[in-house]
PDB file of C-alpha atoms (C1' of nucleotides) in Angstrom:
ATOM      1  CA  MET A  15       3.846 -14.187  15.682  1.00  0.00           C
ATOM      2  CA  GLN A  16       3.566 -11.996  12.606  1.00  0.00           C
ATOM      3  CA  ILE A  17       4.131  -8.262  12.418  1.00  0.00           C
ATOM      4  CA  ALA A  18       3.480  -6.118   9.371  1.00  0.00           C
ATOM      5  CA  THR A  19       3.628  -2.594   7.998  1.00  0.00           C
ATOM      6  CA  TRP A  20       1.565  -0.941   5.293  1.00  0.00           C
ATOM      7  CA  ASN A  21       1.308   2.620   4.010  1.00  0.00           C
ATOM      8  CA  VAL A  22      -2.354   2.660   3.005  1.00  0.00           C
ATOM      9  CA  ASN A  23      -2.409   6.151   1.426  1.00  0.00           C
ATOM     10  CA  SER A  24      -5.685   7.185   3.090  1.00  0.00           C
ATOM     11  CA  LEU A  25      -7.440   4.773   5.400  1.00  0.00           C
ATOM     12  CA  GLY A  26     -10.696   6.469   4.441  1.00  0.00           C
ATOM     13  CA  VAL A  27     -10.309   5.104   0.934  1.00  0.00           C
ATOM     14  CA  ARG A  28      -8.492   1.895   1.827  1.00  0.00           C
ATOM     15  CA  LEU A  29     -10.519   0.616   4.794  1.00  0.00           C
ATOM     16  CA  PRO A  30     -12.144  -2.179   2.751  1.00  0.00           C
ATOM     17  CA  HIS A  31      -8.703  -3.260   1.539  1.00  0.00           C
ATOM     18  CA  VAL A  32      -7.299  -3.326   5.071  1.00  0.00           C
ATOM     19  CA  LEU A  33     -10.236  -5.292   6.453  1.00  0.00           C
ATOM     20  CA  ALA A  34     -10.001  -7.859   3.659  1.00  0.00           C
ATOM     21  CA  TRP A  35      -6.234  -8.068   4.040  1.00  0.00           C
ATOM     22  CA  LEU A  36      -6.488  -8.711   7.784  1.00  0.00           C
ATOM     23  CA  GLN A  37      -9.025 -11.460   7.229  1.00  0.00           C
ATOM     24  CA  ALA A  38      -6.670 -13.125   4.768  1.00  0.00           C
ATOM     25  CA  ASN A  39      -3.557 -12.274   6.797  1.00  0.00           C
ATOM     26  CA  PRO A  40      -4.456 -12.404  10.493  1.00  0.00           C
ATOM     27  CA  VAL A  41      -1.182 -10.876  11.670  1.00  0.00           C
ATOM     28  CA  ASP A  42      -0.650 -10.134  15.354  1.00  0.00           C
ATOM     29  CA  ALA A  43       0.232  -6.491  14.718  1.00  0.00           C
ATOM     30  CA  LEU A  44      -0.212  -4.247  11.679  1.00  0.00           C
ATOM     31  CA  CYS A  45       1.404  -0.804  11.531  1.00  0.00           C
ATOM     32  CA  LEU A  46      -0.396   1.633   9.225  1.00  0.00           C
ATOM     33  CA  GLN A  47       0.923   4.866   7.769  1.00  0.00           C
ATOM     34  CA  GLU A  48      -0.760   7.756   5.950  1.00  0.00           C
ATOM     35  CA  THR A  49      -4.156   7.133   7.504  1.00  0.00           C
ATOM     36  CA  LYS A  50      -4.999  10.803   6.784  1.00  0.00           C
ATOM     37  CA  LEU A  51      -7.824  10.681   9.340  1.00  0.00           C
ATOM     38  CA  THR A  52      -8.365  12.748  12.453  1.00  0.00           C
ATOM     39  CA  ASP A  53      -8.834  10.579  15.541  1.00  0.00           C
ATOM     40  CA  ASP A  54     -12.595  11.180  15.670  1.00  0.00           C
ATOM     41  CA  LYS A  55     -12.883   9.539  12.247  1.00  0.00           C
ATOM     42  CA  PHE A  56     -10.689   6.502  12.938  1.00  0.00           C
ATOM     43  CA  PRO A  57     -12.656   3.302  12.150  1.00  0.00           C
ATOM     44  CA  ALA A  58     -11.781   1.514  15.394  1.00  0.00           C
ATOM     45  CA  ALA A  59     -15.148  -0.280  15.523  1.00  0.00           C
ATOM     46  CA  ALA A  60     -14.610  -1.916  12.124  1.00  0.00           C
ATOM     47  CA  PHE A  61     -11.273  -3.319  13.293  1.00  0.00           C
ATOM     48  CA  ALA A  62     -12.743  -4.382  16.641  1.00  0.00           C
ATOM     49  CA  GLU A  63     -15.277  -6.496  14.750  1.00  0.00           C
ATOM     50  CA  LEU A  64     -12.337  -8.439  13.335  1.00  0.00           C
ATOM     51  CA  GLY A  65     -10.832  -8.821  16.796  1.00  0.00           C
ATOM     52  CA  TYR A  66      -8.262  -6.035  16.532  1.00  0.00           C
ATOM     53  CA  HIS A  67      -7.437  -3.373  19.059  1.00  0.00           C
ATOM     54  CA  SER A  68      -6.198  -0.091  17.674  1.00  0.00           C
ATOM     55  CA  VAL A  69      -4.112   2.867  18.748  1.00  0.00           C
ATOM     56  CA  PHE A  70      -3.824   5.841  16.413  1.00  0.00           C
ATOM     57  CA  ILE A  71      -2.768   9.436  16.006  1.00  0.00           C
ATOM     58  CA  GLY A  72      -3.978  11.267  12.960  1.00  0.00           C
ATOM     59  CA  GLN A  73      -4.522  14.574  11.278  1.00  0.00           C
ATOM     60  CA  LYS A  74      -6.468  15.830   8.310  1.00  0.00           C
ATOM     61  CA  THR A  75      -5.150  15.253   4.777  1.00  0.00           C
ATOM     62  CA  TYR A  76      -1.589  14.268   5.665  1.00  0.00           C
ATOM     63  CA  ASN A  77       0.328  11.699   7.709  1.00  0.00           C
ATOM     64  CA  GLY A  78      -1.367   9.717  10.474  1.00  0.00           C
ATOM     65  CA  VAL A  79      -0.235   6.359  11.899  1.00  0.00           C
ATOM     66  CA  ALA A  80      -1.929   3.482  13.700  1.00  0.00           C
ATOM     67  CA  ILE A  81      -1.126   0.106  15.207  1.00  0.00           C
ATOM     68  CA  LEU A  82      -3.742  -2.648  14.979  1.00  0.00           C
ATOM     69  CA  SER A  83      -3.154  -5.658  17.194  1.00  0.00           C
ATOM     70  CA  ARG A  84      -4.864  -8.814  18.423  1.00  0.00           C
ATOM     71  CA  SER A  85      -3.591  -8.152  21.952  1.00  0.00           C
ATOM     72  CA  PRO A  86      -4.017  -4.673  23.402  1.00  0.00           C
ATOM     73  CA  ALA A  87      -1.177  -2.207  22.992  1.00  0.00           C
ATOM     74  CA  GLU A  88       0.666  -1.266  26.171  1.00  0.00           C
ATOM     75  CA  ASP A  89       2.875   1.662  27.163  1.00  0.00           C
ATOM     76  CA  VAL A  90       1.975   3.741  24.136  1.00  0.00           C
ATOM     77  CA  ILE A  91       4.082   6.777  23.214  1.00  0.00           C
ATOM     78  CA  ALA A  92       2.914   9.246  20.547  1.00  0.00           C
ATOM     79  CA  GLY A  93       5.569  11.062  18.552  1.00  0.00           C
ATOM     80  CA  LEU A  94       9.318  11.285  19.019  1.00  0.00           C
ATOM     81  CA  PRO A  95      10.304  12.292  22.554  1.00  0.00           C
ATOM     82  CA  GLY A  96      12.205  15.569  22.556  1.00  0.00           C
ATOM     83  CA  PHE A  97      11.299  16.364  18.949  1.00  0.00           C
ATOM     84  CA  ASP A  98       8.478  18.885  18.762  1.00  0.00           C
ATOM     85  CA  ASP A  99       6.408  18.104  15.705  1.00  0.00           C
ATOM     86  CA  GLU A 100       2.862  18.874  14.656  1.00  0.00           C
ATOM     87  CA  GLN A 101       2.996  16.065  12.127  1.00  0.00           C
ATOM     88  CA  LYS A 102       1.575  12.742  13.264  1.00  0.00           C
ATOM     89  CA  ARG A 103       4.209  10.247  12.183  1.00  0.00           C
ATOM     90  CA  VAL A 104       5.160   7.940  15.059  1.00  0.00           C
ATOM     91  CA  LEU A 105       3.554   5.534  17.529  1.00  0.00           C
ATOM     92  CA  THR A 106       5.491   3.305  19.907  1.00  0.00           C
ATOM     93  CA  ALA A 107       3.765   0.473  21.784  1.00  0.00           C
ATOM     94  CA  THR A 108       4.298  -2.971  23.271  1.00  0.00           C
ATOM     95  CA  ILE A 109       2.327  -5.860  21.751  1.00  0.00           C
ATOM     96  CA  ASP A 110       2.707  -9.332  23.268  1.00  0.00           C
ATOM     97  CA  GLY A 111       6.001  -8.324  24.838  1.00  0.00           C
ATOM     98  CA  VAL A 112       7.444  -6.929  21.610  1.00  0.00           C
ATOM     99  CA  ARG A 113       8.235  -3.213  21.502  1.00  0.00           C
ATOM    100  CA  LEU A 114       7.100  -1.797  18.154  1.00  0.00           C
ATOM    101  CA  VAL A 115       7.674   1.583  16.581  1.00  0.00           C
ATOM    102  CA  CYS A 116       5.302   2.444  13.737  1.00  0.00           C
ATOM    103  CA  ALA A 117       6.905   5.211  11.701  1.00  0.00           C
ATOM    104  CA  TYR A 118       6.062   7.335   8.698  1.00  0.00           C
ATOM    105  CA  PHE A 119       9.352   8.970   7.810  1.00  0.00           C
ATOM    106  CA  PRO A 120       9.087  12.323   6.012  1.00  0.00           C
ATOM    107  CA  ASN A 121       9.321  12.265   2.236  1.00  0.00           C
ATOM    108  CA  GLY A 122      11.643  15.251   1.955  1.00  0.00           C
ATOM    109  CA  GLN A 123      10.150  16.305  -1.392  1.00  0.00           C
ATOM    110  CA  ALA A 124      13.455  17.443  -2.983  1.00  0.00           C
ATOM    111  CA  LEU A 125      17.035  18.031  -1.915  1.00  0.00           C
ATOM    112  CA  ASP A 126      16.587  21.803  -2.156  1.00  0.00           C
ATOM    113  CA  SER A 127      13.283  21.835  -0.279  1.00  0.00           C
ATOM    114  CA  ASP A 128      12.824  22.985   3.326  1.00  0.00           C
ATOM    115  CA  LYS A 129      11.305  19.556   3.849  1.00  0.00           C
ATOM    116  CA  TYR A 130      14.654  17.870   3.249  1.00  0.00           C
ATOM    117  CA  PRO A 131      16.511  19.225   6.317  1.00  0.00           C
ATOM    118  CA  TYR A 132      13.345  18.478   8.294  1.00  0.00           C
ATOM    119  CA  LYS A 133      13.571  14.883   7.093  1.00  0.00           C
ATOM    120  CA  LEU A 134      17.220  14.570   8.131  1.00  0.00           C
ATOM    121  CA  ALA A 135      16.580  16.097  11.570  1.00  0.00           C
ATOM    122  CA  TRP A 136      13.570  13.811  11.981  1.00  0.00           C
ATOM    123  CA  CYS A 137      15.745  10.789  11.119  1.00  0.00           C
ATOM    124  CA  ASP A 138      18.295  11.894  13.714  1.00  0.00           C
ATOM    125  CA  ALA A 139      15.543  12.118  16.334  1.00  0.00           C
ATOM    126  CA  MET A 140      14.293   8.680  15.301  1.00  0.00           C
ATOM    127  CA  LEU A 141      17.804   7.274  15.645  1.00  0.00           C
ATOM    128  CA  ARG A 142      17.899   8.499  19.244  1.00  0.00           C
ATOM    129  CA  HIS A 143      14.427   7.159  19.997  1.00  0.00           C
ATOM    130  CA  ALA A 144      15.153   3.769  18.430  1.00  0.00           C
ATOM    131  CA  GLY A 145      18.417   3.531  20.357  1.00  0.00           C
ATOM    132  CA  GLU A 146      16.661   4.261  23.644  1.00  0.00           C
ATOM    133  CA  GLN A 147      13.838   1.844  22.958  1.00  0.00           C
ATOM    134  CA  LEU A 148      16.201  -0.897  21.862  1.00  0.00           C
ATOM    135  CA  ALA A 149      18.289  -0.453  25.010  1.00  0.00           C
ATOM    136  CA  ALA A 150      15.188  -0.818  27.183  1.00  0.00           C
ATOM    137  CA  HIS A 151      13.462  -3.555  25.165  1.00  0.00           C
ATOM    138  CA  PRO A 152      15.530  -6.422  23.715  1.00  0.00           C
ATOM    139  CA  ARG A 153      12.536  -7.549  21.664  1.00  0.00           C
ATOM    140  CA  PHE A 154      12.251  -4.474  19.457  1.00  0.00           C
ATOM    141  CA  ALA A 155      11.251  -3.663  15.881  1.00  0.00           C
ATOM    142  CA  LEU A 156      10.959  -0.462  13.846  1.00  0.00           C
ATOM    143  CA  LEU A 157       8.374  -0.816  11.099  1.00  0.00           C
ATOM    144  CA  GLY A 158       7.142   1.662   8.578  1.00  0.00           C
ATOM    145  CA  ASP A 159       7.474   3.717   5.452  1.00  0.00           C
ATOM    146  CA  TYR A 160      11.038   4.979   5.750  1.00  0.00           C
ATOM    147  CA  ASN A 161      10.953   6.923   2.486  1.00  0.00           C
ATOM    148  CA  ILE A 162      14.521   5.715   1.999  1.00  0.00           C
ATOM    149  CA  ALA A 163      15.676   3.125  -0.523  1.00  0.00           C
ATOM    150  CA  PRO A 164      18.760   1.865   1.333  1.00  0.00           C
ATOM    151  CA  GLU A 165      20.767   0.507  -1.610  1.00  0.00           C
ATOM    152  CA  ASP A 166      20.820   0.732  -5.382  1.00  0.00           C
ATOM    153  CA  ARG A 167      19.317  -2.751  -5.624  1.00  0.00           C
ATOM    154  CA  ASP A 168      16.248  -1.267  -3.919  1.00  0.00           C
ATOM    155  CA  VAL A 169      15.712   1.109  -6.862  1.00  0.00           C
ATOM    156  CA  HIS A 170      14.340   0.126 -10.277  1.00  0.00           C
ATOM    157  CA  ASP A 171      16.596   2.568 -12.115  1.00  0.00           C
ATOM    158  CA  PRO A 172      19.403   3.851  -9.884  1.00  0.00           C
ATOM    159  CA  ALA A 173      20.798   6.127 -12.591  1.00  0.00           C
ATOM    160  CA  ALA A 174      17.461   7.873 -13.066  1.00  0.00           C
ATOM    161  CA  TRP A 175      17.080   8.335  -9.310  1.00  0.00           C
ATOM    162  CA  GLU A 176      20.607   9.569  -8.624  1.00  0.00           C
ATOM    163  CA  GLY A 177      20.536  12.906  -6.819  1.00  0.00           C
ATOM    164  CA  GLN A 178      16.866  12.518  -5.911  1.00  0.00           C
ATOM    165  CA  VAL A 179      15.242  12.433  -2.549  1.00  0.00           C
ATOM    166  CA  LEU A 180      14.726   8.884  -1.122  1.00  0.00           C
ATOM    167  CA  VAL A 181      18.140   7.730  -2.355  1.00  0.00           C
ATOM    168  CA  SER A 182      20.479  10.614  -1.430  1.00  0.00           C
ATOM    169  CA  PRO A 183      23.647   9.738   0.511  1.00  0.00           C
ATOM    170  CA  PRO A 184      22.617  11.648   3.678  1.00  0.00           C
ATOM    171  CA  GLU A 185      19.336   9.719   3.803  1.00  0.00           C
ATOM    172  CA  ARG A 186      21.081   6.409   3.249  1.00  0.00           C
ATOM    173  CA  GLU A 187      23.553   7.345   5.984  1.00  0.00           C
ATOM    174  CA  ARG A 188      20.591   7.705   8.365  1.00  0.00           C
ATOM    175  CA  PHE A 189      19.341   4.276   7.377  1.00  0.00           C
ATOM    176  CA  ARG A 190      22.774   2.753   7.954  1.00  0.00           C
ATOM    177  CA  ALA A 191      22.951   4.490  11.333  1.00  0.00           C
ATOM    178  CA  LEU A 192      19.814   2.585  12.338  1.00  0.00           C
ATOM    179  CA  LEU A 193      21.508  -0.653  11.270  1.00  0.00           C
ATOM    180  CA  GLY A 194      24.488   0.533  13.297  1.00  0.00           C
ATOM    181  CA  LEU A 195      22.362   0.266  16.437  1.00  0.00           C
ATOM    182  CA  GLY A 196      22.401  -3.466  15.835  1.00  0.00           C
ATOM    183  CA  LEU A 197      19.105  -3.637  13.959  1.00  0.00           C
ATOM    184  CA  ALA A 198      18.701  -5.990  11.003  1.00  0.00           C
ATOM    185  CA  ASP A 199      16.761  -5.339   7.791  1.00  0.00           C
ATOM    186  CA  ALA A 200      14.400  -8.310   8.068  1.00  0.00           C
ATOM    187  CA  TYR A 201      13.789  -8.490   4.322  1.00  0.00           C
ATOM    188  CA  ARG A 202      17.498  -9.005   3.642  1.00  0.00           C
ATOM    189  CA  LEU A 203      17.810 -11.848   6.132  1.00  0.00           C
ATOM    190  CA  PHE A 204      16.464 -14.117   3.402  1.00  0.00           C
ATOM    191  CA  ASP A 205      16.999 -14.836  -0.267  1.00  0.00           C
ATOM    192  CA  GLN A 206      14.672 -12.537  -2.187  1.00  0.00           C
ATOM    193  CA  PRO A 207      13.798 -12.032  -5.829  1.00  0.00           C
ATOM    194  CA  GLU A 208      15.850  -9.435  -7.664  1.00  0.00           C
ATOM    195  CA  ARG A 209      14.062  -6.164  -8.251  1.00  0.00           C
ATOM    196  CA  SER A 210      11.962  -6.458  -5.092  1.00  0.00           C
ATOM    197  CA  PHE A 211      10.078  -3.264  -4.301  1.00  0.00           C
ATOM    198  CA  SER A 212       7.373  -2.097  -1.897  1.00  0.00           C
ATOM    199  CA  TRP A 213       6.171   1.040  -3.702  1.00  0.00           C
ATOM    200  CA  TRP A 214       5.314   1.705  -7.333  1.00  0.00           C
ATOM    201  CA  ASP A 215       4.285   4.993  -8.930  1.00  0.00           C
ATOM    202  CA  TYR A 216       0.628   5.149  -9.944  1.00  0.00           C
ATOM    203  CA  ARG A 217       1.717   6.708 -13.237  1.00  0.00           C
ATOM    204  CA  GLN A 218       3.252   5.201 -16.333  1.00  0.00           C
ATOM    205  CA  LEU A 219       2.183   1.631 -15.554  1.00  0.00           C
ATOM    206  CA  GLY A 220       4.757   1.704 -12.767  1.00  0.00           C
ATOM    207  CA  PHE A 221       3.571  -1.514 -11.170  1.00  0.00           C
ATOM    208  CA  GLN A 222       3.040  -3.417 -14.392  1.00  0.00           C
ATOM    209  CA  LYS A 223       6.596  -2.550 -15.440  1.00  0.00           C
ATOM    210  CA  ASN A 224       7.893  -3.159 -11.893  1.00  0.00           C
ATOM    211  CA  ARG A 225       9.377   0.320 -11.767  1.00  0.00           C
ATOM    212  CA  GLY A 226       9.433   0.707  -8.005  1.00  0.00           C
ATOM    213  CA  LEU A 227      11.407   1.339  -4.849  1.00  0.00           C
ATOM    214  CA  ARG A 228      11.864  -0.659  -1.659  1.00  0.00           C
ATOM    215  CA  ILE A 229      11.173   1.986   0.970  1.00  0.00           C
ATOM    216  CA  ASP A 230       8.949   0.132   3.470  1.00  0.00           C
ATOM    217  CA  HIS A 231      11.014  -1.749   5.994  1.00  0.00           C
ATOM    218  CA  ILE A 232      11.019  -3.842   9.141  1.00  0.00           C
ATOM    219  CA  LEU A 233      14.202  -3.450  11.178  1.00  0.00           C
ATOM    220  CA  MET A 234      14.547  -5.754  14.157  1.00  0.00           C
ATOM    221  CA  SER A 235      16.702  -6.266  17.198  1.00  0.00           C
ATOM    222  CA  PRO A 236      19.095  -9.241  17.507  1.00  0.00           C
ATOM    223  CA  ALA A 237      16.642 -11.097  19.752  1.00  0.00           C
ATOM    224  CA  LEU A 238      13.876 -10.838  17.142  1.00  0.00           C
ATOM    225  CA  ARG A 239      16.195 -11.465  14.219  1.00  0.00           C
ATOM    226  CA  ASP A 240      17.191 -14.798  15.734  1.00  0.00           C
ATOM    227  CA  SER A 241      13.554 -15.896  15.730  1.00  0.00           C
ATOM    228  CA  CYS A 242      12.618 -14.419  12.342  1.00  0.00           C
ATOM    229  CA  THR A 243      11.732 -17.143   9.852  1.00  0.00           C
ATOM    230  CA  ALA A 244      10.421 -15.092   6.916  1.00  0.00           C
ATOM    231  CA  CYS A 245       9.922 -11.605   5.556  1.00  0.00           C
ATOM    232  CA  THR A 246       7.843 -10.954   2.477  1.00  0.00           C
ATOM    233  CA  ILE A 247       6.316  -8.142   0.438  1.00  0.00           C
ATOM    234  CA  ASP A 248       2.676  -8.758  -0.501  1.00  0.00           C
ATOM    235  CA  ARG A 249       2.826  -7.637  -4.127  1.00  0.00           C
ATOM    236  CA  ALA A 250      -0.579  -9.177  -4.823  1.00  0.00           C
ATOM    237  CA  GLU A 251      -2.223  -6.401  -2.831  1.00  0.00           C
ATOM    238  CA  ARG A 252      -0.917  -3.823  -5.312  1.00  0.00           C
ATOM    239  CA  LYS A 253      -2.747  -5.603  -8.155  1.00  0.00           C
ATOM    240  CA  LYS A 254      -6.175  -5.087  -6.633  1.00  0.00           C
ATOM    241  CA  PRO A 255      -8.613  -2.401  -7.766  1.00  0.00           C
ATOM    242  CA  GLN A 256      -7.916   1.051  -6.325  1.00  0.00           C
ATOM    243  CA  PRO A 257      -4.802  -0.082  -4.443  1.00  0.00           C
ATOM    244  CA  SER A 258      -2.490   1.867  -2.212  1.00  0.00           C
ATOM    245  CA  ASP A 259       0.728   2.649  -4.054  1.00  0.00           C
ATOM    246  CA  HIS A 260       2.541   0.703  -1.293  1.00  0.00           C
ATOM    247  CA  ALA A 261       2.365  -3.031  -0.609  1.00  0.00           C
ATOM    248  CA  PRO A 262       2.314  -4.586   2.874  1.00  0.00           C
ATOM    249  CA  VAL A 263       5.545  -6.023   4.307  1.00  0.00           C
ATOM    250  CA  VAL A 264       5.200  -8.953   6.712  1.00  0.00           C
ATOM    251  CA  ALA A 265       7.715 -10.562   9.077  1.00  0.00           C
ATOM    252  CA  THR A 266       7.162 -13.921  10.750  1.00  0.00           C
ATOM    253  CA  LEU A 267       8.675 -14.618  14.174  1.00  0.00           C
ATOM    254  CA  ALA A 268       8.937 -18.182  15.455  1.00  0.00           C
TER     255      ALA A 268
ATOM    256  C1'  DA B 817       6.620  15.891 -24.750  1.00  0.00           C
ATOM    257  C1'  DT B 818       9.960  16.754 -17.968  1.00  0.00           C
ATOM    258  C1'  DG B 819       3.987  14.684 -17.674  1.00  0.00           C
ATOM    259  C1'  DG B 820       1.334  10.884 -17.391  1.00  0.00           C
ATOM    260  C1'  DC B 821      -1.789   8.937 -11.200  1.00  0.00           C
ATOM    261  C1'  DC B 822      -4.083   9.405  -6.943  1.00  0.00           C
ATOM    262  C1'  DA B 823      -6.074  11.659  -2.651  1.00  0.00           C
ATOM    263  C1'  DC B 824      -7.532  15.768  -0.642  1.00  0.00           C
ATOM    264  C1'  DA B 825      -9.140  20.422   0.004  1.00  0.00           C
ATOM    265  C1'  DT B 826     -11.513  24.100  -2.166  1.00  0.00           C
ATOM    266  C1'  DC B 827     -13.176  24.366  -5.405  1.00  0.00           C
ATOM    267  C1'  DT B 828     -13.094  22.714 -11.648  1.00  0.00           C
ATOM    268  C1'  DT B 829      -7.482  24.066  -9.778  1.00  0.00           C
ATOM    269  C1'  DG B 830      -3.567  23.468  -6.561  1.00  0.00           C
ATOM    270  C1'  DT B 831      -0.572  20.682  -3.486  1.00  0.00           C
ATOM    271  C1'  DG B 832       1.792  16.764  -2.050  1.00  0.00           C
ATOM    272  C1'  DG B 833       3.129  12.293  -2.498  1.00  0.00           C
ATOM    273  C1'  DA B 834       7.510   9.097  -3.898  1.00  0.00           C
TER     274       DA B 834
END
DNA sequence: ATGGCCACATCTTGTGGA
């Protein structure tokens, strides 16, 4: 089984990329973030033609998440229970007996922005949700754009980023709290190239110079970790014409 | 030189992203 996550930065623009990627990478489940489409505009038929079911919650312009899967999604939950939020950022569903959370963590914008305390409170609500889901479902994974680079090695230039959103100590504390539930960062289960990132700025030849951040993650429960045989970032996708600024992350389960 | 790109909305300029 393969599970994957990809922030597509507008599914309206990136639909051809996603369809081509699925044909080349027929994963069992793909979590999408930043679809930026209201539900009436979600291209479910195009995915169905490739043999994928879809569940989705979207809004105009911002946010929006979806889970595409070869088997139908079961027991779907939209949003974070107990956390009132207009923003469409979370879907939870069971695919082939694996409980998946597809999450688009808030960006936070800046440490002095109102969006920063929202991000921290959102992370706290996610910690509760992940803990509850993990307790109920031993085969559990949390996939998505976390908007957190967990360690300095996940940042192209840690000195330049110090004090910025995405790397601040309170955000990294939230990431470590998720690990504290017993979840493993699938990418770090394996030897990986140095300077591995999942997002690169569109500006300043960010990708060509590999000036990026690793902010897209797959965290998995002990039961899944034990069967995980690989986790990779598909950098090649970022080289294509009109790419998303994020690359897909894929985990393989035996 | 503190911005460079991209997507989106409302328009040809502003916001948000990361």
